[in-house]
Coordinates of C-alpha atoms and ligand atoms in Angstrom, one line a residue:
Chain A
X1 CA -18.1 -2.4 20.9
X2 CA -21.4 -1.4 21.6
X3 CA -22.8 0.0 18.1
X4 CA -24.6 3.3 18.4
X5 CA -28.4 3.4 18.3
X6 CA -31.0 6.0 17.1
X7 CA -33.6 7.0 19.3
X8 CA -35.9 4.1 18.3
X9 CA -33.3 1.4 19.0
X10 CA -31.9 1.1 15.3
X11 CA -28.1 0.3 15.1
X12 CA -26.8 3.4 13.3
X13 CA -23.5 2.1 11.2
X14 CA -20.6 4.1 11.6
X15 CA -20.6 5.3 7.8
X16 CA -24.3 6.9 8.4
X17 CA -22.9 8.4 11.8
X18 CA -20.0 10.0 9.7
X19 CA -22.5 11.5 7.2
X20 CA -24.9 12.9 10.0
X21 CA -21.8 14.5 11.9
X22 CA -20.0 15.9 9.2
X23 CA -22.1 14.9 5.6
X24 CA -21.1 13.0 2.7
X25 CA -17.1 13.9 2.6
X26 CA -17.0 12.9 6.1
X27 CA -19.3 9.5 5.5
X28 CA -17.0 8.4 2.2
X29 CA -13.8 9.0 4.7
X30 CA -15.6 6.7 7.5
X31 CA -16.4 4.2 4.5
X32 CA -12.4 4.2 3.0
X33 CA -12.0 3.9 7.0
X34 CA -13.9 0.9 7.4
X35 CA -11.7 -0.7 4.2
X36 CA -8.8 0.1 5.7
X37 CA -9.5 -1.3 9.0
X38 CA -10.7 -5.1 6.7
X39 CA -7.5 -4.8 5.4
X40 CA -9.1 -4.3 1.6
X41 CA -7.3 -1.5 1.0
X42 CA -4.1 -0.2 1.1
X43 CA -2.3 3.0 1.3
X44 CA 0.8 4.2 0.3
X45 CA 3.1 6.9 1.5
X46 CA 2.7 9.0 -1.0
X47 CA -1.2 8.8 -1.2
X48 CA -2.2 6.2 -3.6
X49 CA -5.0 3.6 -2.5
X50 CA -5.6 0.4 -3.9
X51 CA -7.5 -2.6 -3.3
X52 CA -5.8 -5.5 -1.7
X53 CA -8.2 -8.0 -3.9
X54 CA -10.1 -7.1 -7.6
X55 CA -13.0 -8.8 -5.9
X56 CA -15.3 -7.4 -3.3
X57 CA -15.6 -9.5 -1.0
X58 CA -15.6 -8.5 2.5
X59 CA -17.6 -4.7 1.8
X60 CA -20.4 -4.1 3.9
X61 CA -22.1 -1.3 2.0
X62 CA -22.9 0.5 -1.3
X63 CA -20.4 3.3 -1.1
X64 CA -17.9 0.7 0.5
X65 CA -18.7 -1.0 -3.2
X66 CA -18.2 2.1 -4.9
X67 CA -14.8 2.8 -3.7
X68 CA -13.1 -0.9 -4.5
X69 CA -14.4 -1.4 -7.7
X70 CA -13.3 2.2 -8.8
X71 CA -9.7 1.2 -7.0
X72 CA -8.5 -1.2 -10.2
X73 CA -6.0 1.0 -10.2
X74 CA -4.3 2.9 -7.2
X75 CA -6.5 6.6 -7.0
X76 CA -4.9 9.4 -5.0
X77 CA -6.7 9.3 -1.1
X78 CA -8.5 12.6 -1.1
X79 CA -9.7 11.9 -4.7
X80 CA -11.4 8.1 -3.1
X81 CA -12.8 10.2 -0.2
X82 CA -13.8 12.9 -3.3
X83 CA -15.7 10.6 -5.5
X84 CA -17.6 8.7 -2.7
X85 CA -18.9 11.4 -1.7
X86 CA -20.2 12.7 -5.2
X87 CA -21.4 9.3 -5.9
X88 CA -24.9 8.1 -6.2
X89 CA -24.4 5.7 -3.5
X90 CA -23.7 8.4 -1.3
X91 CA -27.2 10.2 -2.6
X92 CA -28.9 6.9 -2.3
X93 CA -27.6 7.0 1.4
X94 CA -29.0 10.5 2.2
X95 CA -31.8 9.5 1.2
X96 CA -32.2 6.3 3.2
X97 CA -31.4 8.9 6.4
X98 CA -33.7 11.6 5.2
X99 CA -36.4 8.8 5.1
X100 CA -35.6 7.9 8.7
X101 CA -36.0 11.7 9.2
X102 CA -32.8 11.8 10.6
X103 CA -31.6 14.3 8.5
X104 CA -33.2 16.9 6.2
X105 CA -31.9 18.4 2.8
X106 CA -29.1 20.9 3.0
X107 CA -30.4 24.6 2.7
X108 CA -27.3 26.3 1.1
X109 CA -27.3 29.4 2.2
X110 CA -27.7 31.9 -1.3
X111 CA -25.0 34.1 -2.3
X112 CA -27.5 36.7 -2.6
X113 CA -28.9 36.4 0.9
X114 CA -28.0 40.0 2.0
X115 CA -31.1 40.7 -0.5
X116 CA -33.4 38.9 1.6
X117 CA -32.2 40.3 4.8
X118 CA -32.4 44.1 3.3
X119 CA -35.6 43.4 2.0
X120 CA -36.8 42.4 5.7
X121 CA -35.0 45.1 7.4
X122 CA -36.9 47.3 5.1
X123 CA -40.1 45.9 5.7
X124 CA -39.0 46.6 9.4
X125 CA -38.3 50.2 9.2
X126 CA -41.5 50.3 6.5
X127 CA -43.6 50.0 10.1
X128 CA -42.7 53.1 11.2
X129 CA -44.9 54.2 9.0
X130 CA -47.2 51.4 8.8
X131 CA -47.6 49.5 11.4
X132 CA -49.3 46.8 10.0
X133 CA -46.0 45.7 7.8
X134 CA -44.4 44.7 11.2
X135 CA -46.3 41.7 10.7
X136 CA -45.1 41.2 7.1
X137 CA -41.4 41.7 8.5
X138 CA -41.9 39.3 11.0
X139 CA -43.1 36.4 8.9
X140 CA -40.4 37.0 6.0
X141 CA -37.6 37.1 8.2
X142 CA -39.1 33.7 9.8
X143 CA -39.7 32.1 6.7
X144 CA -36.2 33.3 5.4
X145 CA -34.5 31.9 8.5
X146 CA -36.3 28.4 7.9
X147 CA -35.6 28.4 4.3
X148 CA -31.8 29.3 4.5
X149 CA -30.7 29.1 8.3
X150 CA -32.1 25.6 8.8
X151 CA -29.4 22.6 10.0
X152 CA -29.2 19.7 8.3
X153 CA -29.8 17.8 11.1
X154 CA -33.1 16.6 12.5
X155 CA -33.5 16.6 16.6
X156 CA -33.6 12.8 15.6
X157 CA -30.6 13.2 13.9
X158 CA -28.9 14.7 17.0
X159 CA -30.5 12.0 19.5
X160 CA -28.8 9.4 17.2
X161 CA -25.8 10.8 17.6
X162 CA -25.9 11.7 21.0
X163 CA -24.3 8.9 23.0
X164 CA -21.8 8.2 20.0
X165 CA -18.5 7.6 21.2
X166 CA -14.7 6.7 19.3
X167 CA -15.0 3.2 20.7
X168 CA -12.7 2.4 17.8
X169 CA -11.0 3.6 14.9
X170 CA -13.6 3.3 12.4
X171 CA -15.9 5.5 14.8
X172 CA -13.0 7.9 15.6
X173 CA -12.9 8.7 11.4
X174 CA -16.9 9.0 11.6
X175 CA -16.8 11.3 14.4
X176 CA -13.3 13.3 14.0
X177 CA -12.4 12.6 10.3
X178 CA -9.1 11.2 9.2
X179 CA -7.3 15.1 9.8
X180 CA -9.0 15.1 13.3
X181 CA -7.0 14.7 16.4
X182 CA -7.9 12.5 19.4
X183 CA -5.9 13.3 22.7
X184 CA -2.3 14.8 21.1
X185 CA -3.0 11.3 18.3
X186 CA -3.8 12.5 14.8
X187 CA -6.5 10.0 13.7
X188 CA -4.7 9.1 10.7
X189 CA -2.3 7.5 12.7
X190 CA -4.8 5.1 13.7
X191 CA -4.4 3.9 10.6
X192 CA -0.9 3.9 10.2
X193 CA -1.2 6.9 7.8
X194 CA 1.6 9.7 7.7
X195 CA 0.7 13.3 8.2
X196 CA 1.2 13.6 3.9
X197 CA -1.6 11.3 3.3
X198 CA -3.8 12.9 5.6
X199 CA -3.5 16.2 5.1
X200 CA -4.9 15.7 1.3
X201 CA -8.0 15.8 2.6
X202 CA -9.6 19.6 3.7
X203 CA -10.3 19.8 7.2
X204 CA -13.8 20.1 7.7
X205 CA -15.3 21.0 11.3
X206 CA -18.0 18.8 12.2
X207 CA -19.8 21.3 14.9
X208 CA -21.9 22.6 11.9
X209 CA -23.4 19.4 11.2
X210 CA -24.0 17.9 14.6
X211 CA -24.1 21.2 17.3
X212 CA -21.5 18.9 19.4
X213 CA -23.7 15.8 20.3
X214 CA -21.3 13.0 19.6
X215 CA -18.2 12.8 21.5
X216 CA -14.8 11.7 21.0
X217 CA -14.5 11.1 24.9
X218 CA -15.2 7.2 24.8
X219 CA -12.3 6.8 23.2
X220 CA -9.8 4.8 25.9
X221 CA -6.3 5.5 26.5
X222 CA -5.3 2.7 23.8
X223 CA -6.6 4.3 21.3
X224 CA -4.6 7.1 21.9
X225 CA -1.6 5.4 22.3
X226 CA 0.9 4.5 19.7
X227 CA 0.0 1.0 20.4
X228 CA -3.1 1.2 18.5
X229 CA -1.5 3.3 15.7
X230 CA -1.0 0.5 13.3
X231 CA -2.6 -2.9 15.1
X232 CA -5.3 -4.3 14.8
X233 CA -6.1 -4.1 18.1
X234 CA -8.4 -1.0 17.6
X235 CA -10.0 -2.2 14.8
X236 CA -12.4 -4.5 16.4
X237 CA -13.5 -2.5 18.9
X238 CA -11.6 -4.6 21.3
X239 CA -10.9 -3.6 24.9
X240 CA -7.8 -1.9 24.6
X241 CA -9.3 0.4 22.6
X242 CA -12.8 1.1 24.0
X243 CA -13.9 2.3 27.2
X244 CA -14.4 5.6 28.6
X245 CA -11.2 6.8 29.4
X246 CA -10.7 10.4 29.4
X247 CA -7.0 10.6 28.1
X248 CA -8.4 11.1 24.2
X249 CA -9.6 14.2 25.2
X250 CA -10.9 16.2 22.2
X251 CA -15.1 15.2 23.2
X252 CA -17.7 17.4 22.3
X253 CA -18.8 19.1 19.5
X254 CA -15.8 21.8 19.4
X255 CA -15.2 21.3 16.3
X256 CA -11.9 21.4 14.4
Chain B
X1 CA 31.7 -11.0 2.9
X2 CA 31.5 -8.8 6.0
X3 CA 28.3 -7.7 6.8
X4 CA 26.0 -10.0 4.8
X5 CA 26.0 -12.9 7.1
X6 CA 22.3 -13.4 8.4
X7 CA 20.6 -11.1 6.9
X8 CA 17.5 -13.1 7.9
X9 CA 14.1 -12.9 5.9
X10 CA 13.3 -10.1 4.1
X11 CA 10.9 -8.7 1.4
X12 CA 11.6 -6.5 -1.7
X13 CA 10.3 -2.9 -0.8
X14 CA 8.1 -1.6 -3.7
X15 CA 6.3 1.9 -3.3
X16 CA 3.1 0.5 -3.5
X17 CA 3.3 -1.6 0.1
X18 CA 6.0 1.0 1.3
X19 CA 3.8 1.1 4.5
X20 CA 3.4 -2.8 5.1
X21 CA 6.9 -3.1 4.6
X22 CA 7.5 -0.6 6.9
X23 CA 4.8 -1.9 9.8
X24 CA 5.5 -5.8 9.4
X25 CA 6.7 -7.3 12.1
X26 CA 9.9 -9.7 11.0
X27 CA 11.3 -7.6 8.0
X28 CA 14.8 -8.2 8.5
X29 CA 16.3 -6.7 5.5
X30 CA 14.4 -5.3 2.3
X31 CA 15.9 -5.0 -1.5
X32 CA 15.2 -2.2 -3.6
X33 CA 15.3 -2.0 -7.6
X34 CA 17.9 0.3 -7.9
X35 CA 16.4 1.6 -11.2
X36 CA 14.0 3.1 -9.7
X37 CA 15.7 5.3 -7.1
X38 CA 17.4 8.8 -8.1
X39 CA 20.3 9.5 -5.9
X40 CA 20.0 11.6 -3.5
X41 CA 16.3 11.5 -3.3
X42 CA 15.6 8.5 -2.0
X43 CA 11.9 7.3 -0.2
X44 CA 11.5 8.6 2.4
X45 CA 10.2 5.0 3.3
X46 CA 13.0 3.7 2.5
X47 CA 15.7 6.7 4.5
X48 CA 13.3 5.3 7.4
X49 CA 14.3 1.8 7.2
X50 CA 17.7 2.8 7.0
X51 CA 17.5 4.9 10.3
X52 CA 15.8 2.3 11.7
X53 CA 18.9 -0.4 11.1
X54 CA 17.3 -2.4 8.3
X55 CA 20.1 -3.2 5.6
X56 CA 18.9 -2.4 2.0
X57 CA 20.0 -4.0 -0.7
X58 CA 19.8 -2.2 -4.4
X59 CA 19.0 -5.3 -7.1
X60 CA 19.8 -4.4 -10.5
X61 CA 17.0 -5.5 -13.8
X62 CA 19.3 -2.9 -16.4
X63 CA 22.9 -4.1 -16.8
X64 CA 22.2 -7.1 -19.7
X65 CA 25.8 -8.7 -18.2
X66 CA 25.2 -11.2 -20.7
X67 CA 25.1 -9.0 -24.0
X68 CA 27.6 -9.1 -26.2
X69 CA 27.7 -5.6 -26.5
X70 CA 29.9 -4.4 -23.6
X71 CA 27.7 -3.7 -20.4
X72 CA 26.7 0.2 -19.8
X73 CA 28.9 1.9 -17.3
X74 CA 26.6 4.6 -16.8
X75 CA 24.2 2.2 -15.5
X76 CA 27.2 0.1 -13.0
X77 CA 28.0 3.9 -12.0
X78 CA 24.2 4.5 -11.2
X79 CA 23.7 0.7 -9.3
X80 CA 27.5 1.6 -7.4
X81 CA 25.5 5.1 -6.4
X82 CA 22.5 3.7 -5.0
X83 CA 24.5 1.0 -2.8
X84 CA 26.3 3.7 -1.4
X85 CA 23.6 6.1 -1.0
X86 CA 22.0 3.1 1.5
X87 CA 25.3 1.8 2.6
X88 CA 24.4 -1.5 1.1
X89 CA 27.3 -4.4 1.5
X90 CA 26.4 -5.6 -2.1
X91 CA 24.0 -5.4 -4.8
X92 CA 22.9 -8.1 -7.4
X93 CA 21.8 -8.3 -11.6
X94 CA 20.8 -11.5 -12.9
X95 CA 22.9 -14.0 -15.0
X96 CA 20.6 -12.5 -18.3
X97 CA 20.3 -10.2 -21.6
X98 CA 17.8 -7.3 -21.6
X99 CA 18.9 -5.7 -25.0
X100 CA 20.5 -6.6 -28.3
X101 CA 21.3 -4.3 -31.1
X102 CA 19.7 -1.6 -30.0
X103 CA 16.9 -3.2 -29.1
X104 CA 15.0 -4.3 -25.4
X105 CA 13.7 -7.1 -24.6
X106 CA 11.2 -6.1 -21.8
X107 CA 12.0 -9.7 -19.7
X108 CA 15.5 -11.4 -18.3
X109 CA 16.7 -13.7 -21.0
X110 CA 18.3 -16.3 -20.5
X111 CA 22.2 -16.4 -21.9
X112 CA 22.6 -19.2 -24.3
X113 CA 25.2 -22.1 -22.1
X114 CA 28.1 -21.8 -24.1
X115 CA 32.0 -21.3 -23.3
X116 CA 31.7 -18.2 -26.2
X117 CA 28.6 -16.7 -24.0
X118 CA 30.3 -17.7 -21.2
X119 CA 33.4 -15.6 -21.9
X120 CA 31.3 -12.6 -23.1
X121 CA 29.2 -12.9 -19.6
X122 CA 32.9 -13.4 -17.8
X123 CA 34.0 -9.9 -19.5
X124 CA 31.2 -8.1 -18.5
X125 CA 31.1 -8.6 -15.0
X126 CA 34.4 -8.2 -14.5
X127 CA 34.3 -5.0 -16.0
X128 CA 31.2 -4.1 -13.8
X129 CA 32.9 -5.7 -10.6
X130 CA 36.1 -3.2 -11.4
X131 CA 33.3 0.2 -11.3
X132 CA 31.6 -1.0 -8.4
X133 CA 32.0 0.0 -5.2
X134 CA 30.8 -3.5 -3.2
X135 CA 30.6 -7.3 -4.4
X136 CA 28.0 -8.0 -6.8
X137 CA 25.7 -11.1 -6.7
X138 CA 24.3 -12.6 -9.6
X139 CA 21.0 -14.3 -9.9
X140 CA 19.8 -17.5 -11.8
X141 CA 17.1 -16.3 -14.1
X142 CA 12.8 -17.7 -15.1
X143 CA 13.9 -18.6 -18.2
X144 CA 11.0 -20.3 -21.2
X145 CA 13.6 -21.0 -23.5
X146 CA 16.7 -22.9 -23.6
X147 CA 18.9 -21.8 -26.5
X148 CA 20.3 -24.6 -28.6
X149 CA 24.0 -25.9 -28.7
X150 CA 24.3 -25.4 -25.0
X151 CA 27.6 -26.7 -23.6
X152 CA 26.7 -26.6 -20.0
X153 CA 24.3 -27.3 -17.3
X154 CA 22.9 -24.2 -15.3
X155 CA 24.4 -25.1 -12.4
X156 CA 28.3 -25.6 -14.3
X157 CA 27.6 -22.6 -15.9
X158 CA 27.3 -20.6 -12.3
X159 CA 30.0 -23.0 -11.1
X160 CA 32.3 -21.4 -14.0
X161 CA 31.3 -18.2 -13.7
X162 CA 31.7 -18.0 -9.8
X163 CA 34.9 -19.6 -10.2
X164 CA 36.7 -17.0 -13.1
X165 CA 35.0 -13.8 -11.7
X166 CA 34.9 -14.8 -7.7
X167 CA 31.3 -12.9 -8.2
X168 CA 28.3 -13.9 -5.1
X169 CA 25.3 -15.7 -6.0
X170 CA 21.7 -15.3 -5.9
X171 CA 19.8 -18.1 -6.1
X172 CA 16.1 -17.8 -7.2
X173 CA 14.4 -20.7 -5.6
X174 CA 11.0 -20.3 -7.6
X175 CA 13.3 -19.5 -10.9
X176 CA 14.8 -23.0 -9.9
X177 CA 11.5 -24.7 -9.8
X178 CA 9.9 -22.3 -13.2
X179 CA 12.7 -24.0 -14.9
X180 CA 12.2 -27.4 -13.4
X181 CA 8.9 -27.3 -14.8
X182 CA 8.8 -25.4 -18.0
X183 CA 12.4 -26.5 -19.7
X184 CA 13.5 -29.6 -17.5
X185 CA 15.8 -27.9 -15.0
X186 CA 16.5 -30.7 -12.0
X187 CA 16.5 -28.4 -9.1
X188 CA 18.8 -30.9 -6.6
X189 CA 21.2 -31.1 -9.6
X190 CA 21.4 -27.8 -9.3
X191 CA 22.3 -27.1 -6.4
X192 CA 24.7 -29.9 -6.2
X193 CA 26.3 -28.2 -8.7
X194 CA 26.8 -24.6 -7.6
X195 CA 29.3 -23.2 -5.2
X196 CA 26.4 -22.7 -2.2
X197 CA 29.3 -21.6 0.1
X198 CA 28.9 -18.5 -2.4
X199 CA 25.5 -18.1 -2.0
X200 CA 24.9 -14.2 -1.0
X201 CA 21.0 -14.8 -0.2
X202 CA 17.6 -16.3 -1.8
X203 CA 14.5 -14.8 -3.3
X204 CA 11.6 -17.1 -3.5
X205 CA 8.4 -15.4 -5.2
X206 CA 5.2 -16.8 -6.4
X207 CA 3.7 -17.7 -9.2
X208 CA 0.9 -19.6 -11.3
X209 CA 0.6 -22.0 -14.2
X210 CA -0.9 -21.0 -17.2
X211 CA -1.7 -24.0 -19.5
X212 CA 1.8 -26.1 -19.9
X213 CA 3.8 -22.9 -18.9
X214 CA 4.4 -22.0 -15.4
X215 CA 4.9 -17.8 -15.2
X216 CA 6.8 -17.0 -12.0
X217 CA 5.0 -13.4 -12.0
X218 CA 5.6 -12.3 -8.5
X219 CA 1.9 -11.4 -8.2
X220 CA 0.6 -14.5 -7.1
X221 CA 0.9 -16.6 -4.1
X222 CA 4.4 -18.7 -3.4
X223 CA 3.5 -22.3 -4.0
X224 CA 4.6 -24.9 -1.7
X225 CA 6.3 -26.5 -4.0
X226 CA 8.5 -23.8 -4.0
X227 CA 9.3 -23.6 0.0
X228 CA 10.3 -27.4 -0.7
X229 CA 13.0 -26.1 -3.6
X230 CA 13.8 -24.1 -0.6
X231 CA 13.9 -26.2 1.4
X232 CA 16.3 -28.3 -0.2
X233 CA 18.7 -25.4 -0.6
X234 CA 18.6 -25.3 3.7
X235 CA 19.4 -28.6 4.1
X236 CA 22.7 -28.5 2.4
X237 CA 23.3 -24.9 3.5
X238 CA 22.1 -21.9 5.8
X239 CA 21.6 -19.4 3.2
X240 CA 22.3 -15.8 4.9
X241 CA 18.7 -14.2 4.2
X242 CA 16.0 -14.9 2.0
X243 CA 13.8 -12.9 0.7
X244 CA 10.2 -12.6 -0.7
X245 CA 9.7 -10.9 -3.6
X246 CA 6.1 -9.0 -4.6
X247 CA 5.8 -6.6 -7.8
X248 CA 2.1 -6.7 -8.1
X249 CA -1.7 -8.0 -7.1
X250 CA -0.4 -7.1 -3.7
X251 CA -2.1 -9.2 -1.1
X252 CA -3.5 -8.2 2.6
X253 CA -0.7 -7.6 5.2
X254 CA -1.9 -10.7 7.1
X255 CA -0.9 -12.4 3.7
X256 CA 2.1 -10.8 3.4
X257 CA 3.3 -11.8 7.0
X258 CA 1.8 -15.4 6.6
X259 CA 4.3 -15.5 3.3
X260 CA 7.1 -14.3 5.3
X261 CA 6.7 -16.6 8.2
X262 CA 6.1 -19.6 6.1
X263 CA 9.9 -18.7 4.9
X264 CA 11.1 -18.3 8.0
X265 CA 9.8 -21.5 9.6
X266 CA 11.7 -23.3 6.4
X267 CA 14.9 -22.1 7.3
X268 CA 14.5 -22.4 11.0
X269 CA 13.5 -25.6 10.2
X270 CA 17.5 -26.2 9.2
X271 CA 18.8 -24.4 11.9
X272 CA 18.0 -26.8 14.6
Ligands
FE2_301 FE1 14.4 -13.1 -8.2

């Protein structure tokens, strides 16, 4: 498999693709993803993970560390992909893509932002009877828009992601999440995971972060067979499971 | 026994690797601990297995056959229940005590290897055999004790007990070798010894040793010196299935199947 690059050349890892198309719920799933697919962690059917080994041998990043040593004992599956995300490794990690400008910090939009936009609509109506507040309308409303309408994406953010494709399971999580579905495949079966276990997790639509750059469409037809569903044979990217066949279906940003 | 012949290899399901159990390739036939399954709400792991064709066979940790007190036939009810909830052709306790006067032990305990203990274990599973609804298997326990005054060898004592209750047995092969190496057990005596053309099936599990003692804690790896017990026990007979047993420190799939294959190439090794 051909790991995805930023705009500069950098290899983006698929955890840091997760977080850019869907933020940090969607980059600790991609990380419990990646543990899966080393066959460090384990599921069971009625949602507890655990780690195969008390050691950590095998993880390839910080949150990756941060979910086996907090997996002693088995932890319910949407409570791993819960405190990744909340951890400080995940911080540390928005950081690192902030610094590479490939994202910016989230502008929640305020509960209160109907005040703004009245205040601005009065402003507008304001230069009826002086004109000269048009301007002052004008520049609130712009600089209301950038403070709370702003993406978290950068446009380098959305370059990185733009060729990104569900060459294998680990990507398919990053880019669809474990609930997602590629072709009439949920992801989780990927994995091997029944619908139970998957469905702890809230569905999250991933067009907000990433305005449909990435695509699921790389994805071959082995991946979204039943053949891959449990194998290894998606794991490493292999050929049965990359390619650009068009059977996956689900590409794009729609969402979901 | 109908239906128990070549059961092949299996692995005792736990909910923990309900999943691996379920996706790994050359699981023939899986035990459960029937103490932990409520009738009529079984796993649905386990339901699956059974659509799929895998027998399941409930294994008993609860009965204490060899207590003097009489043996609980709430708990022979429950064990009869589960076999019949999974249409099992037999189930299995050990040849042990788990409670005396009111108390538990926690662990298997070896009976002491007397005629009087003898007679008591005799009673019991007869009594148990009558409220059951399939043959019941009984299986050579770990034991780090040997009680004083004992009459009989292991093996005579299974010998004797086959014999006056026509009960199954389940032979431990890594029991067999934590006795060979923690009270002197000799493991070819052994099975001279025992009536193998009783044998029901084999667990082999692994285990580690901890200063002089060796624990058999099913959480570690099988040792080879285990397949070789094992492998003695093929080349006097072809035991009907064998199967691994795990109850904790679970290990990777690949692991899991390498255990399982190592098993399967000792007793293909026997059957030419
Ligand atoms: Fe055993």
């Amino acid at each position: 498999m051909a790991a995805p690059t930023t705009a500069r050349g950098t290899r983006l890892p698929p955890e840091q693709i997760g977080y850019l198309v869907a933020g940090p719920g969607r980059a600790a799933e991609t990380a419990l993803a990646r543990l899966l697919d080393a066959d460090l962690v384990r599921v069971s059917r009625d949602g507890l993970v655990s780690a195969v080994h008390q050691t950590e041998l095998g993880v390839s990043t910080a949150v990756e560390t941060f979910i086996l040593v907090n997996l002693r004992r088995a932890v319910r599956f949407d409570a791993v992909v819960r405190n990744a995300a909340k951890s400080a490794e995940m911080r540390t990690l928005h950081q690192q893509l902030r610094a590479r400008r490939l994202t910016r910090d989230p502008r929640p939009r305020l509960a209160a932002w109907w005040v703004f936009l009245a205040f601005g609509v009065l402003l507008s109506l304001l230069a009826f009877l002086e004109p000269w507040t048009l301007f002052g309308a004008v520049a609130f409303l712009g600089v209301a828009y950038w403070t709370f309408g702003a993406k978290p994406l950068t446009r380098a953010g959305r370059a990185a992601l733009k060729d990104v494709t569900a060459s294998d399971r680990v990507l398919t999580v990053a880019l669809e999440g474990f609930r997602g579905r590629i072709g009439n495949q949920s992801v989780g079966e990927l994995f091997g995971l029944p619908q139970s276990v998957v469905k702890m997790l809230p569905r999250k639509k991933r067009k907000a972060r990433n305005g449909g750059a990435a695509s699921a469409a790389g994805c071959g037809s082995g991946c979204g067979s039943s053949s891959c569903g449990s194998s290894s044979s998606c794991s490493s990217g292999s050929s049965s499971c990359s390619g650009g066949g068009s059977s996956c279906g689900g590409g794009g940003g729609g969402g979901d | 026994m109908a239906g128990i012949k070549d059961l092949g290899v299996g692995i005792g399901w736990r909910s923990e690797i309900d999943l691996t159990v379920e996706r790994l390739p050359g699981v023939d036939f899986v035990e459960v601990v029937a103490e932990n399954l409520h009738i009529g709400h079984l796993p649905e792991s386990v339901t699956l297995l059974l659509e799929r064709g895998v027998p399941v066979l409930p294994h008993a940790v609860s009965l204490s056959l060899g207590s003097a007190d009489q043996v609980d036939l709430h708990r022979v009810e429950h064990l009869g229940a589960v076999a019949e909830a999974v249409g099992a052709p037999m189930v299995s306790d050990h040849v042990c005590f788990v409670r005396a006067g009111g108390l538990d032990s926690g662990h298997l305990m070896p009976v002491p290897r007397t005629r009087d203990a003898l007679d008591v274990l005799v009673a019991n599973v007869k009594l148990a055999q009558r409220n059951l609804p399939v043959p019941l298997a009984l299986e050579n326990v770990a034991a780090l004790l040997e009680w004083p005054d004992g009459e009989l060898s292991e093996g005579q004592f299974l010998a004797e007990l086959v014999e006056r209750t026509d009960c199954w047995l389940l032979v431990d092969v890594a029991n067999l070798y934590a006795n060979a190496r923690n009270i002197g057990t000799d493991p070819e005596r052994f099975l001279d010894e025992i009536p193998l053309e009783r044998l029901a099936y084999v667990h082999v599990a692994g285990g580690e040793q901890n200063g002089d003692i060796y624990h058999d804690t099913h959480a570690h790896a099988v040792l080879p010196e285990v397949l070789e017990v094992l492998d003695e026990l093929c080349s006097r007979v072809a035991p009907p299935g064998v199967l691994l047993e795990r109850d904790d420190n679970y290990p990777s799939d690949t692991e899991i199947a390498g255990e399982l294959a190592a098993i399967r190439a000792v007793v293909n090794k026997h059957r030419g």
